[in-house]
mmCIF file of C-alpha atoms in Angstrom:
data_model
loop_
_atom_site.group_PDB
_atom_site.id
_atom_site.type_symbol
_atom_site.label_atom_id
_atom_site.label_comp_id
_atom_site.label_asym_id
_atom_site.label_seq_id
_atom_site.Cartn_x
_atom_site.Cartn_y
_atom_site.Cartn_z
ATOM 1 C CA UNK A 1258 0.093 0.147 0.050
ATOM 2 C CA UNK A 1259 2.868 2.376 0.337
ATOM 3 C CA UNK A 1260 3.199 2.244 -3.475
ATOM 4 C CA UNK A 1261 -0.810 3.309 -3.571
ATOM 5 C CA UNK A 1262 0.296 5.949 -1.031
ATOM 6 C CA UNK A 1263 2.826 7.629 -3.020
ATOM 7 C CA UNK A 1264 0.768 7.482 -6.422
ATOM 8 C CA UNK A 1265 -2.018 9.267 -4.576
ATOM 9 C CA UNK A 1266 0.265 11.899 -3.226
ATOM 10 C CA UNK A 1267 1.942 12.389 -6.781
ATOM 11 C CA UNK A 1268 -1.408 12.448 -8.441
ATOM 12 C CA UNK A 1269 -2.594 15.390 -6.343
ATOM 13 C CA UNK A 1270 0.742 17.191 -6.904
ATOM 14 C CA UNK A 1271 0.628 16.526 -10.347
ATOM 15 C CA UNK A 1272 -2.901 17.669 -10.898
ATOM 16 C CA UNK A 1273 -1.701 21.334 -8.743
ATOM 17 C CA UNK A 1274 1.178 21.457 -11.366
ATOM 18 C CA UNK A 1275 -1.297 21.342 -13.979
ATOM 19 C CA UNK A 1276 -3.339 24.031 -12.370
ATOM 20 C CA UNK A 1277 -0.709 25.933 -11.717
ATOM 21 C CA UNK A 1278 0.377 26.097 -15.211
ATOM 22 C CA UNK A 1279 -3.447 26.802 -15.940
ATOM 23 C CA UNK A 1280 -3.048 29.837 -13.651
ATOM 24 C CA UNK A 1281 -0.064 31.216 -15.222
ATOM 25 C CA UNK A 1282 -1.551 31.368 -18.424
ATOM 26 C CA UNK A 1283 -4.556 33.097 -17.448
ATOM 27 C CA UNK A 1284 -2.776 35.717 -15.400
ATOM 28 C CA UNK A 1285 -0.501 36.052 -18.600
ATOM 29 C CA UNK A 1286 -3.734 36.547 -20.652
ATOM 30 C CA UNK A 1287 -2.785 33.814 -22.885
ATOM 31 C CA UNK A 1288 -6.175 32.363 -22.068
ATOM 32 C CA UNK A 1289 -9.705 33.571 -20.841
ATOM 33 C CA UNK A 1290 -11.321 33.613 -17.371
ATOM 34 C CA UNK A 1291 -13.828 30.829 -19.455
ATOM 35 C CA UNK A 1292 -11.146 28.835 -20.706
ATOM 36 C CA UNK A 1293 -9.272 28.962 -17.642
ATOM 37 C CA UNK A 1294 -12.311 27.388 -15.539
ATOM 38 C CA UNK A 1295 -13.062 24.990 -17.750
ATOM 39 C CA UNK A 1296 -9.599 23.655 -18.085
ATOM 40 C CA UNK A 1297 -8.915 23.829 -14.521
ATOM 41 C CA UNK A 1298 -12.388 21.848 -14.147
ATOM 42 C CA UNK A 1299 -11.399 19.434 -16.426
ATOM 43 C CA UNK A 1300 -7.732 18.970 -15.059
ATOM 44 C CA UNK A 1301 -9.143 18.530 -11.254
ATOM 45 C CA UNK A 1302 -11.887 16.215 -12.581
ATOM 46 C CA UNK A 1303 -9.040 14.186 -14.668
ATOM 47 C CA UNK A 1304 -6.935 13.849 -11.426
ATOM 48 C CA UNK A 1305 -10.218 12.711 -9.274
ATOM 49 C CA UNK A 1306 -10.692 9.732 -12.172
ATOM 50 C CA UNK A 1307 -6.961 8.843 -11.718
ATOM 51 C CA UNK A 1308 -7.107 8.755 -8.101
ATOM 52 C CA UNK A 1309 -10.453 6.254 -8.333
ATOM 53 C CA UNK A 1310 -8.725 4.095 -10.559
ATOM 54 C CA UNK A 1311 -5.396 3.777 -8.270
ATOM 55 C CA UNK A 1312 -7.722 3.024 -5.413
ATOM 56 C CA UNK A 1313 -9.522 0.373 -7.288
ATOM 57 C CA UNK A 1314 -6.424 -1.228 -8.484
ATOM 58 C CA UNK A 1315 -4.274 -0.910 -5.711
ATOM 59 C CA UNK A 1316 -7.064 -2.783 -3.370
ATOM 60 C CA UNK A 1317 -7.268 -5.736 -6.210
ATOM 61 C CA UNK A 1318 -3.839 -6.091 -6.534
ATOM 62 C CA UNK A 1319 -3.520 -6.407 -2.601
ATOM 63 C CA UNK A 1320 -6.534 -8.857 -2.338
ATOM 64 C CA UNK A 1321 -5.137 -10.809 -5.128
ATOM 65 C CA UNK A 1322 -1.506 -11.573 -3.116
ATOM 66 C CA UNK A 1323 -3.662 -11.989 0.136
ATOM 67 C CA UNK A 1324 -6.648 -14.033 -1.313
ATOM 68 C CA UNK A 1325 -5.437 -15.217 -5.008
ATOM 69 C CA UNK A 1326 -9.293 -13.859 -6.307
ATOM 70 C CA UNK A 1327 -9.697 -10.464 -6.951
ATOM 71 C CA UNK A 1328 -10.176 -8.056 -9.871
ATOM 72 C CA UNK A 1329 -10.721 -4.092 -10.110
ATOM 73 C CA UNK A 1330 -14.438 -3.195 -10.320
ATOM 74 C CA UNK A 1331 -14.231 -0.629 -12.617
ATOM 75 C CA UNK A 1332 -15.616 1.919 -9.966
ATOM 76 C CA UNK A 1333 -16.539 5.478 -10.800
ATOM 77 C CA UNK A 1334 -17.449 8.408 -8.659
ATOM 78 C CA UNK A 1335 -19.580 11.016 -10.090
ATOM 79 C CA UNK A 1336 -18.165 13.680 -12.092
ATOM 80 C CA UNK A 1337 -17.261 17.091 -10.363
ATOM 81 C CA UNK A 1338 -16.939 18.907 -13.616
ATOM 82 C CA UNK A 1339 -20.177 20.966 -13.066
ATOM 83 C CA UNK A 1340 -19.557 21.471 -9.381
ATOM 84 C CA UNK A 1341 -16.463 22.838 -10.082
ATOM 85 C CA UNK A 1342 -16.903 25.079 -12.931
ATOM 86 C CA UNK A 1343 -19.568 26.843 -10.544
ATOM 87 C CA UNK A 1344 -16.962 26.856 -7.718
ATOM 88 C CA UNK A 1345 -14.093 28.392 -9.463
ATOM 89 C CA UNK A 1346 -15.395 31.938 -10.538
ATOM 90 C CA UNK A 1347 -16.454 32.367 -6.588
ATOM 91 C CA UNK A 1348 -12.881 31.182 -5.553
ATOM 92 C CA UNK A 1349 -11.664 33.455 -8.238
ATOM 93 C CA UNK A 1350 -13.934 36.422 -6.697
ATOM 94 C CA UNK A 1351 -12.432 35.666 -3.348
ATOM 95 C CA UNK A 1352 -8.930 35.639 -4.547
ATOM 96 C CA UNK A 1353 -9.305 39.225 -5.397
ATOM 97 C CA UNK A 1354 -10.118 40.273 -2.073
ATOM 98 C CA UNK A 1355 -6.837 41.208 -0.152
ATOM 99 C CA UNK A 1356 -8.134 40.005 3.158
ATOM 100 C CA UNK A 1357 -8.406 36.523 1.662
ATOM 101 C CA UNK A 1358 -5.922 34.123 0.607
ATOM 102 C CA UNK A 1359 -4.126 34.209 -2.601
ATOM 103 C CA UNK A 1360 -5.936 32.727 -5.515
ATOM 104 C CA UNK A 1361 -2.835 30.634 -6.514
ATOM 105 C CA UNK A 1362 -3.058 29.253 -3.019
ATOM 106 C CA UNK A 1363 -6.776 28.402 -3.010
ATOM 107 C CA UNK A 1364 -6.408 26.841 -6.638
ATOM 108 C CA UNK A 1365 -3.389 24.749 -5.087
ATOM 109 C CA UNK A 1366 -5.331 23.294 -2.404
ATOM 110 C CA UNK A 1367 -8.668 22.815 -4.531
ATOM 111 C CA UNK A 1368 -6.100 20.991 -6.855
ATOM 112 C CA UNK A 1369 -4.485 18.767 -4.253
ATOM 113 C CA UNK A 1370 -7.582 17.780 -2.372
ATOM 114 C CA UNK A 1371 -10.024 17.095 -4.588
ATOM 115 C CA UNK A 1372 -7.971 14.052 -6.096
ATOM 116 C CA UNK A 1373 -7.202 12.872 -2.497
ATOM 117 C CA UNK A 1374 -10.620 13.046 -1.458
ATOM 118 C CA UNK A 1375 -11.884 11.074 -4.362
ATOM 119 C CA UNK A 1376 -9.137 8.691 -3.962
ATOM 120 C CA UNK A 1377 -10.064 8.143 -0.100
ATOM 121 C CA UNK A 1378 -14.067 7.745 -1.078
ATOM 122 C CA UNK A 1379 -13.261 5.266 -3.568
ATOM 123 C CA UNK A 1380 -11.212 3.244 -1.302
ATOM 124 C CA UNK A 1381 -14.032 3.272 1.266
ATOM 125 C CA UNK A 1382 -16.344 1.856 -1.471
ATOM 126 C CA UNK A 1383 -13.926 -0.716 -2.850
ATOM 127 C CA UNK A 1384 -13.086 -2.108 0.784
ATOM 128 C CA UNK A 1385 -17.078 -2.520 1.067
ATOM 129 C CA UNK A 1386 -17.428 -3.819 -2.221
ATOM 130 C CA UNK A 1387 -14.641 -6.371 -2.099
ATOM 131 C CA UNK A 1388 -15.675 -7.562 1.477
ATOM 132 C CA UNK A 1389 -12.840 -6.230 3.305
ATOM 133 C CA UNK A 1390 -13.450 -6.573 6.973
ATOM 134 C CA UNK A 1391 -11.531 -3.763 8.302
ATOM 135 C CA UNK A 1392 -8.708 -0.945 7.608
ATOM 136 C CA UNK A 1393 -6.613 1.368 9.544
ATOM 137 C CA UNK A 1394 -5.388 4.709 8.425
ATOM 138 C CA UNK A 1395 -1.663 5.123 7.135
ATOM 139 C CA UNK A 1396 -0.630 8.672 7.818
ATOM 140 C CA UNK A 1397 2.093 10.542 5.557
ATOM 141 C CA UNK A 1398 5.216 11.682 7.141
ATOM 142 C CA UNK A 1399 4.036 14.664 8.886
ATOM 143 C CA UNK A 1400 0.306 13.856 10.156
ATOM 144 C CA UNK A 1401 -1.872 16.598 11.749
ATOM 145 C CA UNK A 1402 -2.700 15.498 15.397
ATOM 146 C CA UNK A 1403 -6.042 13.881 14.386
ATOM 147 C CA UNK A 1404 -4.621 11.671 12.116
ATOM 148 C CA UNK A 1405 -1.942 10.723 13.887
ATOM 149 C CA UNK A 1406 -4.443 9.845 16.713
ATOM 150 C CA UNK A 1407 -6.786 7.854 14.427
ATOM 151 C CA UNK A 1408 -3.622 5.831 13.066
ATOM 152 C CA UNK A 1409 -3.732 3.714 16.019
ATOM 153 C CA UNK A 1410 -7.298 2.169 15.460
ATOM 154 C CA UNK A 1411 -8.666 -0.543 13.298
ATOM 155 C CA UNK A 1412 -12.210 0.275 11.850
ATOM 156 C CA UNK A 1413 -14.798 -1.606 10.127
ATOM 157 C CA UNK A 1414 -14.988 -1.284 6.155
ATOM 158 C CA UNK A 1415 -18.578 -0.416 6.777
ATOM 159 C CA UNK A 1416 -17.153 2.961 8.174
ATOM 160 C CA UNK A 1417 -15.709 5.467 5.751
ATOM 161 C CA UNK A 1418 -12.657 7.275 6.523
ATOM 162 C CA UNK A 1419 -12.725 10.890 8.315
ATOM 163 C CA UNK A 1420 -10.512 13.133 6.162
ATOM 164 C CA UNK A 1421 -10.078 17.117 6.380
ATOM 165 C CA UNK A 1422 -9.011 19.402 3.342
ATOM 166 C CA UNK A 1423 -5.604 18.200 2.106
ATOM 167 C CA UNK A 1424 -5.581 14.901 4.223
ATOM 168 C CA UNK A 1425 -3.152 12.648 2.609
ATOM 169 C CA UNK A 1426 -3.764 9.332 4.401
ATOM 170 C CA UNK A 1427 -4.919 6.322 2.962
ATOM 171 C CA UNK A 1428 -6.544 3.147 4.419
ATOM 172 C CA UNK A 1429 -4.807 -0.145 4.821
ATOM 173 C CA UNK A 1430 -7.072 -3.248 4.096
ATOM 174 C CA UNK A 1431 -7.176 -5.648 7.022
ATOM 175 C CA UNK A 1432 -8.062 -9.053 5.591
ATOM 176 C CA UNK A 1433 -8.758 -12.349 7.489
#
């Protein structure tokens, strides 16, 4: 699962890098706001789709090793494109307010957290569908106190993992 954790983090970073490049094009006047919003929503949604695929394949590979019989489910989460195209103009307006965080920071946070959350949601669903009885939280190198505290427990697969914005924790399946 360490490879899966690294893939999810790299996917979030890649998505953020791509959004940052789009932001630079927009700031330079090379693309319009509408083009920026469309491309950013598509880029973040693609990161979410990759994260779901990684969760599905990673668990299937692990279960194949453990049980000898598992295959990816082809799980899909609902697309976020429409939600993102609605949220991004608001984010840009908030970024224009000098009392609020810089738009580049807000965009980076969005671009990283959306794929991470999609992967976490997908892993919870795949654990249930693959009938894995329990899981435990695996944290990154510098977890927040809440995630660190929760990493000691095993949890029934019927319970989805609690996360927060930017949480890069993953679920480690525990199979009997």
